Coordinates of C-alpha atoms in Angstrom, one line a residue:
M26 CA 121.8 97.5 109.9
S27 CA 122.6 95.1 107.4
S28 CA 121.3 91.8 107.8
S29 CA 124.9 90.8 108.9
D30 CA 124.9 92.5 111.8
F31 CA 122.0 90.8 113.2
S32 CA 122.1 88.2 115.7
K33 CA 119.9 85.7 116.7
K34 CA 117.8 86.9 118.6
D35 CA 117.8 91.1 117.2
R36 CA 116.5 89.0 113.7
A37 CA 113.8 86.9 115.2
E38 CA 112.5 90.3 117.0
V39 CA 112.5 92.1 113.8
M40 CA 111.3 89.4 111.8
Q41 CA 108.0 88.8 114.3
L42 CA 107.4 92.7 113.3
Y43 CA 107.8 92.5 110.0
H44 CA 105.0 89.6 110.1
S45 CA 103.3 90.8 112.7
D46 CA 100.5 91.7 109.9
G47 CA 98.8 88.5 108.6
G48 CA 99.7 89.4 105.6
L49 CA 101.9 85.9 105.0
D50 CA 99.4 84.1 106.6
L51 CA 96.4 85.4 104.4
I52 CA 98.6 84.9 101.2
A53 CA 99.8 81.0 102.2
G54 CA 96.4 80.6 103.6
A55 CA 94.6 81.9 99.8
V56 CA 97.3 79.5 98.3
L57 CA 96.6 76.6 99.7
L58 CA 93.0 77.2 99.5
N59 CA 93.6 77.7 96.2
F60 CA 95.4 74.5 95.8
G61 CA 92.5 72.8 97.6
L62 CA 90.6 73.2 94.3
D63 CA 92.7 71.9 92.5
I64 CA 93.0 69.0 94.3
L65 CA 89.3 68.8 94.1
N66 CA 89.1 69.4 90.1
K67 CA 91.3 67.1 89.6
T68 CA 93.8 69.4 87.7
S69 CA 97.1 67.0 86.7
A70 CA 99.3 70.0 88.6
T71 CA 98.7 73.6 90.4
S72 CA 97.2 75.9 88.3
L73 CA 97.7 79.7 87.8
F74 CA 95.1 81.0 90.1
T75 CA 96.9 78.6 92.3
W76 CA 100.1 81.4 92.1
I77 CA 99.1 84.2 91.3
P78 CA 98.1 85.1 95.7
I79 CA 102.3 85.2 95.6
L80 CA 102.5 87.2 93.9
L81 CA 100.5 90.0 95.8
I82 CA 103.1 89.9 98.6
S83 CA 105.4 92.4 97.7
S84 CA 102.4 94.9 96.8
L85 CA 101.2 94.4 100.1
K86 CA 104.3 94.4 102.1
N87 CA 105.1 97.7 100.2
R88 CA 101.6 99.4 100.2
F89 CA 100.9 98.2 104.0
T90 CA 103.1 96.9 105.6
L91 CA 107.1 99.1 105.2
P92 CA 104.0 102.4 105.8
R93 CA 103.2 101.8 108.6
L94 CA 105.9 100.3 110.3
G95 CA 108.5 102.2 108.7
L96 CA 112.7 100.9 107.8
K97 CA 113.4 102.6 111.3
A98 CA 112.1 99.9 113.5
L99 CA 113.0 97.5 112.0
K100 CA 116.2 98.0 111.9
A101 CA 116.9 98.1 108.3
N102 CA 117.5 100.0 105.1
E103 CA 114.8 99.3 101.7
K104 CA 117.0 97.1 100.2
I105 CA 117.1 94.6 103.3
A106 CA 114.0 95.2 103.3
H107 CA 112.7 94.6 99.9
S108 CA 115.0 90.8 100.3
W109 CA 113.1 90.2 102.9
T110 CA 109.8 90.1 100.5
I111 CA 111.4 87.9 97.8
Q112 CA 112.8 85.6 100.6
T113 CA 109.3 84.9 101.9
A114 CA 107.8 85.0 98.0
V115 CA 110.6 82.1 96.9
G116 CA 109.6 80.2 100.7
L117 CA 106.7 79.7 99.7
A118 CA 107.2 79.1 96.1
I119 CA 108.9 76.2 97.2
W120 CA 107.0 75.1 99.4
L121 CA 103.7 75.4 97.0
L122 CA 106.4 73.5 94.1
I123 CA 107.0 70.1 96.7
I124 CA 103.4 69.9 98.7
S125 CA 101.8 70.7 94.4
T126 CA 104.5 67.9 93.1
M127 CA 104.1 65.3 96.4
I128 CA 100.3 65.0 96.3
M129 CA 100.0 65.3 92.6
L130 CA 102.9 63.8 90.6
D131 CA 104.1 61.6 93.7
P132 CA 107.7 61.4 91.9
F133 CA 108.0 58.3 94.4
D134 CA 105.2 56.5 94.0
M135 CA 104.5 57.1 97.6
Q136 CA 100.9 56.7 96.7
V137 CA 102.0 53.1 95.6
K138 CA 104.6 52.2 97.9
L139 CA 102.0 53.3 101.2
G140 CA 98.7 52.4 99.3
T141 CA 98.4 48.8 101.3
I142 CA 98.1 51.0 104.8
G143 CA 94.3 50.4 105.4
Q144 CA 91.6 51.0 102.8
G145 CA 92.1 55.5 103.7
D146 CA 93.6 58.0 100.4
I147 CA 96.8 58.0 101.1
R148 CA 97.4 61.8 100.1
N149 CA 96.2 62.3 103.2
L150 CA 99.0 60.9 105.4
I151 CA 101.7 62.2 102.2
M152 CA 99.5 66.1 103.3
G153 CA 99.8 65.7 107.2
V154 CA 103.8 64.8 107.3
V155 CA 105.3 66.8 104.2
G156 CA 102.7 70.0 104.7
G157 CA 103.1 69.9 108.7
L158 CA 107.8 69.9 108.4
L159 CA 107.5 72.0 106.3
F160 CA 105.8 73.9 108.1
A161 CA 107.3 73.7 110.7
A162 CA 110.2 74.7 109.3
A163 CA 109.6 77.8 107.8
G164 CA 107.8 78.6 111.1
W165 CA 112.2 77.5 112.5
L166 CA 113.6 79.9 109.3
I167 CA 111.7 82.9 109.5
P168 CA 111.2 82.0 113.3
L169 CA 106.7 82.6 114.0
R170 CA 105.6 80.5 116.3
R171 CA 102.4 81.0 115.8
F172 CA 103.7 78.6 112.0
Y173 CA 104.6 75.6 114.5
I174 CA 100.3 75.0 115.2
Y175 CA 99.9 75.0 111.9
S176 CA 101.8 72.3 111.2
G177 CA 100.2 70.6 114.5
V178 CA 96.4 71.5 112.1
L179 CA 97.5 70.0 108.7
A180 CA 99.4 66.2 110.6
L181 CA 96.5 66.3 112.9
S182 CA 94.3 66.7 110.7
S183 CA 94.8 64.9 107.4
L184 CA 96.2 62.3 110.2
I185 CA 92.8 61.8 111.3
S186 CA 91.0 62.8 108.0
Y187 CA 92.9 59.5 106.6
F188 CA 89.6 57.7 106.6
L189 CA 86.8 59.5 106.5
V190 CA 87.1 63.0 103.8
P191 CA 89.1 63.3 101.0
V192 CA 92.4 64.8 101.6
Q193 CA 91.4 68.2 100.2
V194 CA 89.2 68.5 103.4
P195 CA 92.2 68.8 105.6
V196 CA 93.7 71.4 102.7
F197 CA 91.0 73.3 103.0
L198 CA 90.4 73.2 106.9
I199 CA 94.8 74.7 107.5
A200 CA 93.6 77.6 104.6
V201 CA 90.5 78.2 106.6
V202 CA 92.8 78.5 110.3
M203 CA 95.1 80.5 107.8
I204 CA 93.1 83.3 106.8
A205 CA 91.2 83.3 109.8
V206 CA 94.3 84.2 112.0
G207 CA 95.6 86.3 109.4
I208 CA 92.5 88.2 109.4
K209 CA 92.4 89.1 113.0
L210 CA 96.5 90.2 112.4
T211 CA 95.7 92.5 109.9
I212 CA 93.2 94.5 111.3
T213 CA 94.8 94.6 114.9
F214 CA 98.5 95.4 113.3
G215 CA 96.1 98.5 111.3
N216 CA 94.9 99.7 114.7
K217 CA 98.6 99.4 116.1
Y218 CA 100.2 100.9 113.1
P219 CA 97.7 103.4 111.6
D220 CA 98.7 104.7 108.2
P221 CA 101.3 108.0 108.3
D222 CA 99.7 109.3 105.0
K223 CA 96.0 108.9 106.0
D224 CA 96.8 111.1 109.2
K225 CA 99.2 113.3 107.6
K226 CA 95.9 113.7 105.0
D227 CA 93.7 114.1 108.4
S228 CA 96.1 117.0 109.8
S229 CA 96.6 119.1 106.8
K230 CA 92.1 119.2 106.3
G231 CA 92.9 120.2 109.9
N232 CA 94.7 122.8 109.9
K233 CA 92.6 124.2 106.6
K234 CA 90.1 124.3 108.8

């Protein structure tokens, strides 16, 4: 089945299955964790380490997710499945580029223009609004409902943190939440969809005995 043959409902179901492995949550969480460290260290741009987790998406999907699910369950061929992996990586890269630009480079001088609002760190508001909207957009485009929850957690924690803590704190918070959810999803996925290669090896060993 080609991607153009998908109905909206079919696409939603397939994408939810494709991302039920928790890999996107783990990798996005790792990216945010590194991004929080960049803010903490007051770097002028995101470090190389912040981008590295995005490169792991292809390996994760090809070695862990696809062998367990199989292309038939995803109603796709290898080319389409590969395009989903690329789209995921590109989407994450765009997300990081936008949020890092807004927080670290502030191209629209938002930190100066809005700096008179109270005595808090205006970057918390930028992080909450921009980051929250980007999470919500990802939840709608993929679509994944849990990304709406991430959006709410980031927006709410950033607003609450405005007068209390530095901007990296809500970033660390949402990163930990995403990694925790990702680990839980990965364990559940691994139990539900065993590695077929491992089953074949175990079967062959049994036959030899």
